[in-house]
Coordinates of C-alpha atoms in Angstrom, one line a residue:
Chain X
M1 CA 0.0 0.0 0.0
N2 CA 1.1 3.6 -0.6
R3 CA 2.4 5.6 2.3
L4 CA 4.5 8.6 3.2
T5 CA 6.9 7.9 6.1
V6 CA 8.6 11.0 7.5
E7 CA 11.4 10.3 9.9
N8 CA 13.5 12.8 11.8
L9 CA 13.0 15.5 9.2
S10 CA 14.7 18.7 10.1
V11 CA 14.9 21.9 8.1
S12 CA 17.0 24.9 9.0
F13 CA 17.8 28.2 7.2
R14 CA 21.0 30.1 7.3
I15 CA 20.4 33.8 7.6
P16 CA 23.1 36.4 8.3
G17 CA 24.3 35.8 11.8
A18 CA 21.8 33.1 12.7
V19 CA 20.3 29.7 11.9
V20 CA 16.6 29.4 11.9
R21 CA 15.4 25.9 13.0
A22 CA 12.1 25.7 11.2
V23 CA 11.5 21.9 11.5
S24 CA 13.2 19.7 14.1
E25 CA 13.1 15.9 13.9
A26 CA 9.6 15.5 12.7
S27 CA 8.3 12.0 12.4
F28 CA 4.9 10.8 11.2
T29 CA 3.2 8.6 8.6
V30 CA 0.4 9.4 6.2
R31 CA -1.7 6.6 4.7
P32 CA -4.4 6.4 2.1
G33 CA -7.9 6.9 3.4
R34 CA -6.7 9.0 6.3
C35 CA -6.2 12.6 7.0
L36 CA -3.4 13.9 9.2
A37 CA -3.8 17.5 10.3
L38 CA -0.8 19.4 11.4
V39 CA -1.8 22.4 13.6
G40 CA 0.2 25.1 15.2
E41 CA 0.5 28.9 15.3
S42 CA 1.9 30.9 12.5
G43 CA 5.7 30.7 12.5
C44 CA 6.0 27.3 14.1
G45 CA 7.4 25.7 10.9
K46 CA 4.4 23.8 9.6
S47 CA 4.4 25.3 6.1
V48 CA 8.2 24.8 5.8
L49 CA 7.5 21.1 6.5
A50 CA 5.1 21.0 3.6
H51 CA 7.5 22.8 1.3
A52 CA 10.2 20.4 2.2
L53 CA 8.1 17.4 1.1
L54 CA 7.6 19.0 -2.3
G55 CA 11.2 20.1 -2.8
L56 CA 10.2 23.7 -2.8
L57 CA 12.6 25.0 -0.1
P58 CA 14.6 28.1 -0.9
G59 CA 18.3 27.9 -1.6
N60 CA 19.5 28.8 1.9
A61 CA 17.6 25.8 3.5
E62 CA 19.2 22.7 4.7
A63 CA 17.1 19.6 5.1
S64 CA 18.1 16.3 6.8
G65 CA 16.3 13.2 7.8
S66 CA 14.1 11.3 5.5
A67 CA 10.6 11.4 3.9
V68 CA 9.9 8.3 1.8
L69 CA 7.0 7.8 -0.5
S70 CA 6.4 4.1 -0.6
Q71 CA 4.2 3.3 -3.6
S72 CA 2.9 -0.1 -4.5
G73 CA 1.6 0.6 -7.9
G74 CA 4.3 1.5 -10.5
G75 CA 5.5 4.6 -8.7
G76 CA 8.2 2.9 -6.7
D77 CA 9.8 4.3 -3.6
V78 CA 11.0 7.9 -3.6
E79 CA 13.2 9.6 -1.0
L80 CA 11.9 13.2 -1.1
I81 CA 14.7 14.8 0.9
G82 CA 17.5 15.7 -1.5
A83 CA 15.6 14.3 -4.5
S84 CA 16.7 15.8 -7.8
E85 CA 14.5 18.3 -9.5
R86 CA 14.0 15.8 -12.3
T87 CA 12.6 13.2 -9.9
L88 CA 10.4 15.8 -8.1
A89 CA 9.0 17.3 -11.3
G90 CA 8.6 14.0 -13.2
R91 CA 7.4 11.6 -10.5
V92 CA 6.3 13.5 -7.4
R93 CA 4.7 16.9 -7.8
G94 CA 1.2 16.6 -9.1
R95 CA 1.6 12.8 -9.8
A96 CA 2.2 11.4 -6.3
I97 CA 1.5 14.6 -4.2
G98 CA -1.1 17.1 -5.2
L99 CA -0.9 20.6 -3.6
I100 CA -4.0 22.4 -2.5
P101 CA -2.7 25.9 -2.1
Q102 CA -3.2 28.7 0.4
S103 CA -5.6 31.3 -1.0
P104 CA -6.6 29.5 -4.3
A105 CA -7.8 32.7 -6.0
T106 CA -4.3 34.2 -6.0
H107 CA -2.7 30.8 -6.8
L108 CA -4.3 30.9 -10.2
T109 CA -2.9 32.9 -13.1
P110 CA -5.1 36.0 -13.4
V111 CA -4.9 36.4 -17.1
R112 CA -6.2 32.9 -18.1
T113 CA -9.5 31.2 -17.6
A114 CA -9.9 28.4 -15.1
R115 CA -10.5 26.1 -18.0
A116 CA -7.2 27.0 -19.7
Q117 CA -5.3 26.4 -16.5
M118 CA -7.1 23.1 -15.8
Q119 CA -6.4 21.8 -19.3
E120 CA -2.8 22.8 -19.1
A121 CA -2.4 20.9 -15.8
V122 CA -4.2 17.8 -17.3
R123 CA -2.0 17.9 -20.4
E124 CA 1.2 18.2 -18.4
M125 CA 0.2 15.2 -16.3
G126 CA -0.4 13.2 -19.4
R127 CA -4.1 12.6 -18.8
P128 CA -6.7 12.5 -21.5
P129 CA -8.2 15.9 -22.4
G130 CA -11.7 15.0 -21.1
T131 CA -10.2 14.8 -17.6
A132 CA -10.6 18.6 -17.0
D133 CA -14.3 18.5 -17.4
E134 CA -14.7 15.3 -15.3
L135 CA -12.7 16.8 -12.5
A136 CA -14.7 20.0 -12.7
E137 CA -18.0 18.1 -12.5
K138 CA -16.6 16.0 -9.6
F139 CA -16.3 19.2 -7.6
G140 CA -19.6 20.7 -8.7
L141 CA -18.3 23.2 -11.2
S142 CA -20.3 23.8 -14.3
P143 CA -18.7 24.3 -17.7
A144 CA -19.7 28.0 -17.5
D145 CA -17.8 28.4 -14.2
L146 CA -14.6 27.1 -15.9
D147 CA -14.8 29.8 -18.6
K148 CA -14.4 32.4 -15.9
Y149 CA -11.2 34.3 -15.0
P150 CA -9.9 33.9 -11.4
H151 CA -11.2 37.3 -10.4
E152 CA -14.7 36.3 -11.4
L153 CA -14.7 33.3 -9.2
S154 CA -16.0 33.5 -5.7
G155 CA -13.8 32.2 -2.9
G156 CA -15.7 28.9 -2.8
M157 CA -15.4 28.4 -6.5
A158 CA -11.7 29.2 -6.6
Q159 CA -11.3 26.6 -3.9
R160 CA -13.0 24.0 -6.0
V161 CA -11.0 24.9 -9.1
A162 CA -7.8 24.5 -7.0
N163 CA -9.0 21.1 -5.7
A164 CA -9.8 19.9 -9.2
M165 CA -6.4 21.1 -10.4
A166 CA -4.6 19.3 -7.6
L167 CA -6.2 16.1 -8.8
A168 CA -5.1 16.6 -12.5
G169 CA -2.3 14.0 -12.1
D170 CA -4.4 11.7 -10.0
P171 CA -2.1 11.9 -6.9
W172 CA -2.7 9.5 -4.0
L173 CA -1.5 12.1 -1.5
L174 CA -2.9 15.6 -1.2
L175 CA -1.1 18.3 0.7
A176 CA -3.4 21.1 1.7
D177 CA -1.5 24.1 3.1
E178 CA -3.8 26.5 5.0
P179 CA -6.5 25.9 2.4
T180 CA -9.1 27.8 4.3
T181 CA -7.4 31.2 4.7
G182 CA -10.0 34.0 4.1
L183 CA -13.0 31.7 3.7
D184 CA -16.0 32.2 5.9
R185 CA -17.1 29.4 8.2
D186 CA -19.6 27.9 5.8
L187 CA -17.0 27.7 3.1
V188 CA -14.4 26.3 5.5
D189 CA -16.9 23.5 6.4
R190 CA -17.5 22.8 2.7
A191 CA -13.8 22.8 1.9
M192 CA -13.2 20.4 4.8
G193 CA -16.1 18.2 3.5
A194 CA -14.4 18.1 0.1
L195 CA -11.1 17.0 1.7
R196 CA -12.9 14.3 3.7
A197 CA -14.5 13.0 0.5
L198 CA -11.0 12.7 -1.1
C199 CA -9.9 10.7 1.9
D200 CA -12.9 8.5 1.7
E201 CA -12.2 7.7 -1.9
G202 CA -8.9 6.3 -0.8
R203 CA -6.5 9.2 -1.0
A204 CA -4.2 10.4 1.8
V205 CA -4.5 14.0 3.0
L206 CA -2.0 16.0 5.0
L207 CA -3.7 19.2 6.1
I208 CA -1.7 22.1 7.5
T209 CA -3.8 24.6 9.3
H210 CA -3.9 27.0 12.3
D211 CA -7.7 26.3 12.6
L212 CA -8.4 23.6 15.2
R213 CA -12.1 23.5 14.3
A214 CA -11.3 22.9 10.6
A215 CA -8.9 20.2 11.6
E216 CA -11.5 18.6 13.9
R217 CA -14.0 18.4 11.0
V218 CA -11.8 16.4 8.6
A219 CA -8.8 14.8 10.4
D220 CA -8.4 11.3 11.7
D221 CA -5.1 12.2 13.4
L222 CA -3.8 15.4 14.8
A223 CA -0.2 16.5 15.1
V224 CA 0.4 19.6 17.3
M225 CA 3.5 21.5 16.3
Y226 CA 5.2 23.9 18.7
A227 CA 8.5 25.8 18.0
S228 CA 9.5 23.6 15.1
R229 CA 8.7 20.3 16.9
I230 CA 5.7 17.9 16.8
V231 CA 4.9 17.8 20.5
E232 CA 1.8 15.6 20.3
L233 CA 0.5 13.2 17.7
G234 CA -2.6 11.0 18.1
P235 CA -6.2 10.4 17.1
V236 CA -8.0 13.7 16.6
R237 CA -10.7 13.1 19.2
E238 CA -8.1 11.9 21.7
V239 CA -5.9 14.9 21.3
L240 CA -8.7 17.4 21.3
D241 CA -10.7 15.9 24.2
R242 CA -7.9 14.6 26.3
P243 CA -4.7 16.5 25.3
R244 CA -1.7 15.3 27.0
H245 CA 0.9 18.0 26.1
P246 CA 0.3 21.2 28.1
Y247 CA 0.6 23.2 24.9
S248 CA -2.1 21.1 23.2
A249 CA -4.3 21.6 26.2
G250 CA -3.6 25.4 26.1
L251 CA -4.5 25.6 22.4
V252 CA -7.7 23.6 22.9
D253 CA -8.6 25.8 25.9
A254 CA -7.9 29.0 24.0
Q255 CA -10.8 28.4 21.6
P256 CA -13.8 30.7 21.9
D257 CA -16.2 27.9 22.7
R258 CA -13.9 26.7 25.5
A259 CA -12.2 28.8 28.2
F260 CA -11.0 31.4 25.6
V261 CA -7.8 32.0 27.6
P262 CA -4.5 32.4 25.8
V263 CA -1.5 30.3 26.6
P264 CA 0.6 32.7 28.7
G265 CA 3.8 34.1 27.1
M266 CA 5.1 33.8 23.6
P267 CA 6.8 31.0 21.7
P268 CA 10.6 31.2 21.5
E269 CA 12.4 32.4 18.4
L270 CA 13.3 29.7 16.0
T271 CA 16.8 31.2 15.9
A272 CA 17.3 30.7 19.7
L273 CA 15.5 27.5 20.6
P274 CA 16.4 26.4 24.2
D275 CA 18.3 23.1 24.7
G276 CA 15.5 21.7 26.8
C277 CA 11.8 21.7 26.2
A278 CA 10.9 24.7 24.2
F279 CA 7.5 25.1 25.9
A280 CA 8.9 24.9 29.4
P281 CA 9.2 28.7 29.9
R282 CA 5.4 29.0 29.4
C283 CA 4.5 25.8 31.2
G284 CA 2.9 25.5 34.6
H285 CA 4.1 21.9 35.0
R286 CA 7.8 22.8 34.5
T287 CA 10.5 21.1 36.6
D288 CA 14.2 20.7 36.4
A289 CA 13.7 17.7 34.2
C290 CA 12.5 20.0 31.4
D291 CA 16.1 21.3 30.9
V292 CA 16.5 18.1 28.9
R293 CA 14.5 18.0 25.7
P294 CA 11.8 15.4 25.9
A295 CA 11.4 12.9 23.0
R296 CA 8.0 11.8 21.8
G297 CA 7.7 8.6 23.7
G298 CA 5.6 6.7 26.1
G299 CA 5.1 3.6 24.0
D300 CA 2.6 5.1 21.6
G301 CA 4.9 8.0 20.7
R302 CA 2.1 10.4 21.3
V303 CA 3.5 13.1 23.4
A304 CA 6.9 14.9 23.9
C305 CA 6.7 16.0 27.5
H306 CA 8.3 15.0 30.8
H307 CA 5.1 15.7 32.6
P308 CA 2.3 14.8 30.3
L309 CA -1.2 15.5 31.5
A310 CA -3.0 12.4 32.7
V311 CA -6.0 11.5 30.7
Q312 CA -8.3 13.0 33.3
D313 CA -6.3 16.2 33.5
G314 CA -7.2 17.5 30.1
V315 CA -10.0 19.9 29.4
Q316 CA -12.8 17.6 30.5
E317 CA -15.1 19.2 32.9
D318 CA -15.0 16.1 35.1
A319 CA -11.2 16.4 35.4
K320 CA -11.1 16.5 39.2
E321 CA -8.9 13.6 40.1
D322 CA -5.5 14.4 41.2
S323 CA -3.3 12.5 38.9
R324 CA 0.0 13.2 37.2
A325 CA 1.5 10.6 34.9
Chain K
M1 CA -21.2 56.8 19.7
L2 CA -20.0 55.9 16.3
E3 CA -22.9 56.0 14.0
A4 CA -23.3 55.0 10.4
R5 CA -26.7 55.8 8.8
D6 CA -28.1 54.7 5.5
I7 CA -24.7 53.9 4.0
T8 CA -24.7 53.0 0.4
V9 CA -21.5 52.0 -1.4
R10 CA -21.2 50.9 -5.1
Y11 CA -18.1 49.6 -6.8
G12 CA -18.9 50.3 -10.4
S13 CA -22.4 49.0 -11.1
R14 CA -22.2 46.6 -8.1
T15 CA -24.0 47.7 -4.9
V16 CA -22.0 46.5 -2.0
L17 CA -23.9 48.2 0.8
D18 CA -27.5 49.3 0.4
R19 CA -28.7 51.7 3.0
V20 CA -27.0 50.1 6.0
S21 CA -27.2 51.7 9.4
L22 CA -25.1 50.6 12.4
T23 CA -24.3 52.2 15.7
V24 CA -21.3 51.4 18.0
E25 CA -21.9 52.4 21.6
P26 CA -19.1 53.5 23.9
G27 CA -18.0 50.8 26.2
A28 CA -19.7 48.0 24.3
V29 CA -18.6 45.4 21.8
L30 CA -20.9 45.1 18.8
G31 CA -20.3 42.1 16.6
L32 CA -20.9 42.2 12.9
G33 CA -21.3 38.9 11.0
G34 CA -22.3 37.8 7.6
P35 CA -21.0 35.7 4.7
S36 CA -17.9 36.4 2.7
G37 CA -18.3 39.3 0.3
C38 CA -21.4 40.8 2.0
G39 CA -19.7 44.2 2.5
K40 CA -18.5 43.9 6.1
S41 CA -15.0 45.2 5.3
T42 CA -16.5 48.0 3.2
L43 CA -18.6 49.1 6.1
A44 CA -15.6 49.0 8.3
R45 CA -13.7 51.3 6.0
V46 CA -16.6 53.7 5.7
M47 CA -16.9 53.9 9.5
A48 CA -13.1 54.5 9.8
M49 CA -13.4 57.4 7.4
M50 CA -11.2 55.5 4.9
L51 CA -13.8 55.3 2.2
R52 CA -16.4 57.9 1.2
P53 CA -19.8 56.2 0.7
R54 CA -22.0 57.0 -2.3
S55 CA -24.7 58.2 0.2
G56 CA -25.4 58.1 3.9
S57 CA -23.7 59.7 6.8
V58 CA -21.2 58.8 9.5
A59 CA -21.0 60.7 12.8
V60 CA -18.4 60.4 15.6
D61 CA -19.7 61.3 19.0
G62 CA -22.4 63.4 17.2
R63 CA -20.0 65.2 14.9
P64 CA -20.8 64.4 11.3
V65 CA -18.0 63.4 9.0
S66 CA -17.9 65.6 5.9
R67 CA -14.4 64.9 4.7
W68 CA -12.8 61.5 4.2
R69 CA -9.5 59.7 4.2
Q70 CA -6.6 62.1 4.8
R71 CA -8.9 65.1 4.5
A72 CA -10.9 64.0 7.5
P73 CA -10.2 66.3 10.4
R74 CA -7.4 64.9 12.5
E75 CA -9.4 64.9 15.8
L76 CA -12.1 62.8 14.1
R77 CA -9.8 60.5 12.3
T78 CA -7.8 59.6 15.4
R79 CA -11.0 58.8 17.3
V80 CA -11.5 55.7 15.2
A81 CA -8.8 53.0 14.7
L82 CA -9.1 50.1 12.3
I83 CA -7.3 46.7 12.6
Y84 CA -7.2 44.7 9.4
Q85 CA -7.3 41.0 8.7
Q86 CA -4.0 40.7 7.0
P87 CA -1.2 42.5 9.0
R88 CA 1.3 42.0 6.2
L89 CA -0.7 44.2 3.9
A90 CA -1.3 46.8 6.6
V91 CA 2.3 47.7 7.4
D92 CA 5.1 49.5 5.7
P93 CA 7.7 46.7 5.2
R94 CA 10.6 49.1 5.6
L95 CA 9.7 50.0 9.2
T96 CA 10.7 48.1 12.4
L97 CA 7.9 46.9 14.6
R98 CA 8.7 49.7 17.0
E99 CA 8.3 52.2 14.2
I100 CA 5.1 50.6 13.1
V101 CA 3.6 50.9 16.6
A102 CA 4.8 54.5 16.8
E103 CA 3.7 55.5 13.3
P104 CA 0.4 57.1 14.3
L105 CA 2.2 59.4 16.7
A106 CA 4.1 60.9 13.9
A107 CA 1.1 60.9 11.6
A108 CA -1.0 62.7 14.2
G109 CA 1.7 65.3 14.5
T110 CA 2.4 65.1 18.2
A111 CA 5.0 67.5 19.3
A112 CA 7.7 64.9 19.9
A113 CA 7.3 63.3 16.5
G114 CA 7.1 66.7 14.8
T115 CA 10.5 67.8 16.0
A116 CA 12.1 64.5 15.1
A117 CA 10.6 64.7 11.7
A118 CA 12.0 68.1 11.2
G119 CA 15.4 66.8 12.1
T120 CA 15.4 64.1 9.5
G121 CA 13.6 66.0 6.8
T122 CA 11.9 62.9 5.4
A123 CA 8.4 63.4 6.5
G124 CA 7.6 66.1 4.0
T125 CA 4.0 65.6 3.6
G126 CA 2.9 64.9 7.1
T127 CA -0.6 64.0 5.8
A128 CA -0.7 60.6 7.4
G129 CA -3.2 58.1 8.5
T130 CA -2.7 55.8 5.6
G131 CA 0.8 55.8 4.5
T132 CA 4.5 55.9 4.7
A133 CA 5.3 59.4 5.7
G134 CA 7.3 59.9 8.8
T135 CA 9.6 56.9 8.5
G136 CA 11.6 56.3 11.5
T137 CA 10.8 59.6 13.1
A138 CA 8.9 58.7 16.3
G139 CA 10.6 57.7 19.4
T140 CA 13.9 59.3 18.6
G141 CA 15.3 62.4 20.3
T142 CA 14.7 63.6 23.8
A143 CA 11.2 65.0 23.1
G144 CA 10.1 61.5 22.2
T145 CA 10.7 59.8 25.6
A146 CA 7.0 59.9 26.6
D147 CA 6.1 58.4 23.3
A148 CA 8.8 55.8 23.6
E149 CA 7.4 54.8 27.0
R150 CA 3.9 54.6 25.6
V151 CA 5.2 52.4 22.7
A152 CA 7.0 50.1 25.2
A153 CA 4.0 49.8 27.5
L154 CA 1.7 48.9 24.6
A155 CA 4.2 46.5 23.1
A156 CA 4.5 44.7 26.4
E157 CA 0.7 44.5 26.7
V158 CA 0.3 42.9 23.3
G159 CA 3.2 40.5 24.1
L160 CA 6.0 41.9 22.0
T161 CA 9.4 41.9 23.7
G162 CA 12.4 44.2 23.1
D163 CA 14.2 42.1 20.5
L164 CA 11.1 41.7 18.3
L165 CA 10.5 45.5 18.3
T166 CA 13.8 46.0 16.4
R167 CA 12.7 43.6 13.6
R168 CA 11.0 44.3 10.3
P169 CA 7.8 42.6 9.2
H170 CA 9.5 39.9 7.1
E171 CA 11.4 38.8 10.2
V172 CA 8.4 38.0 12.3
S173 CA 5.3 35.7 12.1
D174 CA 1.8 36.8 11.2
G175 CA 0.8 36.6 14.8
Q176 CA 3.6 38.8 16.0
L177 CA 2.9 41.3 13.2
Q178 CA -0.8 41.5 14.1
R179 CA 0.2 42.1 17.7
A180 CA 2.1 45.2 16.5
C181 CA -0.9 46.3 14.5
V182 CA -3.1 46.1 17.6
A183 CA -0.6 48.2 19.5
R184 CA -0.5 50.7 16.7
A185 CA -4.3 50.9 16.7
L186 CA -4.3 51.7 20.4
I187 CA -1.5 54.2 20.6
L188 CA -3.5 57.3 20.0
S189 CA -6.1 56.1 22.5
P190 CA -9.0 55.9 20.0
G191 CA -12.6 56.1 21.3
Y192 CA -13.7 53.4 18.8
L193 CA -11.9 50.4 17.6
I194 CA -12.9 48.5 14.5
C195 CA -11.5 45.0 14.4
D196 CA -12.0 43.6 10.8
E197 CA -11.4 39.9 11.0
M198 CA -8.6 40.7 13.3
T199 CA -7.8 37.1 14.3
T200 CA -8.9 35.1 11.3
M201 CA -5.4 34.3 10.3
L202 CA -4.2 33.5 13.8
D203 CA -4.1 30.5 16.0
A204 CA -6.5 30.1 18.9
S205 CA -4.0 31.2 21.6
T206 CA -3.0 34.4 19.8
Q207 CA -6.7 35.1 19.1
A208 CA -7.6 34.8 22.7
H209 CA -4.7 37.0 23.7
L210 CA -5.5 39.8 21.3
V211 CA -9.2 39.8 22.1
R212 CA -8.2 40.0 25.8
V213 CA -6.0 43.1 25.0
V214 CA -8.9 44.8 23.2
N215 CA -11.3 44.0 26.0
A216 CA -8.9 45.3 28.6
Y217 CA -8.5 48.6 26.6
R218 CA -12.3 48.9 26.4
E219 CA -12.7 48.4 30.1
R220 CA -10.0 50.9 30.9
T221 CA -11.1 53.6 28.5
G222 CA -14.7 53.0 27.8
A223 CA -14.0 52.7 24.1
G224 CA -16.6 51.2 21.7
V225 CA -15.6 48.1 19.7
L226 CA -16.9 46.9 16.4
A227 CA -15.9 43.3 16.1
I228 CA -16.3 42.0 12.5
S229 CA -16.0 38.3 11.9
H230 CA -17.6 35.5 10.0
D231 CA -17.0 33.3 13.1
A232 CA -20.3 33.2 14.9
V233 CA -18.7 31.3 17.8
L234 CA -16.1 34.0 18.3
L235 CA -18.7 36.8 18.2
G236 CA -21.0 34.9 20.5
R237 CA -18.2 34.8 23.1
W238 CA -16.8 38.3 22.5
A239 CA -19.6 40.7 21.6
D240 CA -22.5 42.1 23.7
G241 CA -24.7 42.0 20.7
V242 CA -24.3 40.8 17.1
A243 CA -25.6 42.4 13.9
E244 CA -25.9 40.4 10.7
L245 CA -25.2 41.9 7.3
G246 CA -27.0 40.1 4.5
Q247 CA -25.6 39.1 1.1
G248 CA -25.4 42.0 -1.3
G249 CA -25.1 44.5 1.6
K250 CA -28.9 44.7 2.3
A251 CA -29.8 46.5 5.4
A252 CA -30.5 43.4 7.4
V253 CA -28.9 44.7 10.6
S254 CA -30.5 43.7 13.8
V255 CA -29.1 43.2 17.2

């Protein structure tokens, strides 16, 4: 079966006088039929992670670790980190991994109709010309919609065109990078519904978002990223209902339908990450142990914390029992 | 109060707002919801005197607005502050965060900023409010110490620390930049604050923090807040009352 296995993926950037550690030792797996959502605040490194998988990092970036596409049908295995442009362009982008971009309306070329761009994508991917119309119909776009220029499309329609174009090469993995930016709640719900449908037809989805509620609607698994690291990874209901990392718990609690209280303090700069736990300075559970960086462990590899919240400690109202794992 | 009455705005042949009225009371948070493209942001710009409507009137504390944009009288213009959805489009990329927060002081022509500007000779126009005049003027020189203290206090309140204030927009995250924009909006102590999708791009924790900052300012000063968002859950939690703007900018406002 197809799968993407990311192991110890790190990405850093050299800038004058400093090194920005954007992704540190990320490990996760994405499988067909499942959606993994990667959530975290802006600047935590989640978009860089997406770009690394597509070989779209800028020249001053250094990536290490591995991200392997294992493909059962014809595609073969591909190591994405350090792959040649030829491999990426010929075998990966659009064909194995489709990108659903941030703000689809601006992703499209403004001077050409949606149809012209769809057809170009289909042609480049070597699919039959009728594919464009089929894809459009699949996403509920009429032929008349395709004849429009990007500025004539509403936000929801531009989103659907972007989804259809991402499928031009029939990729088994879709990478959606903040696909809901600027959409209102109804459109977010619909976009998430479309992603879920893609999962249900057997594709894998990696969703990158800052929007916990959007992630909740579509994801099977949730990875919480903080200061370049995945600090918690588990089934979405588990992580949202019974978060075990204090940062996850803080994020969940900060939502307006929960306590609506911010996590105190600010995240550290990615140029000056502490040696120990990066969340410790903001954490009420901090002890001396936190001077040593915690690995994601505990058997299931769910949480990177020396003092994970016990199951009852989360944000459940009935969390009264005194228990510390 | 900040009052908009029978506002109509057309872009070309398209009617974006059709006789919409809305009143923001001092000390209260009025939520404004509605679907994408219904004219919420247009109404925000009209009420902030940034856009002249086709017809209708805006009054600030009973004083009618007769001139718009940079021609609006300074004492009216500085009574209303606007915070935008996308901080990156709302700042001058050449300025440091400290200069961004202090920019309205220069624009409003406070004495401190005025002398500094004269010294550098860069802020020729001094028209302000919208743009780039007054680069790097505020907070320098001895006359600017009061301003510098005010910038520092607000920066601390929104959660920006010293090192961040020396950076330029491309060196900080969206969340950090929006924190600077909130501090910038508060620096002239406006009587009304319009938050146009202020936290849409931000994570839950930063959202909760910035809403808390705005609420604290409102409690401290009695300012009125117009909170625009398509997130009904957020408005339900934040606002005292919520108005809905219908598709096509119909006057469907009811609290």
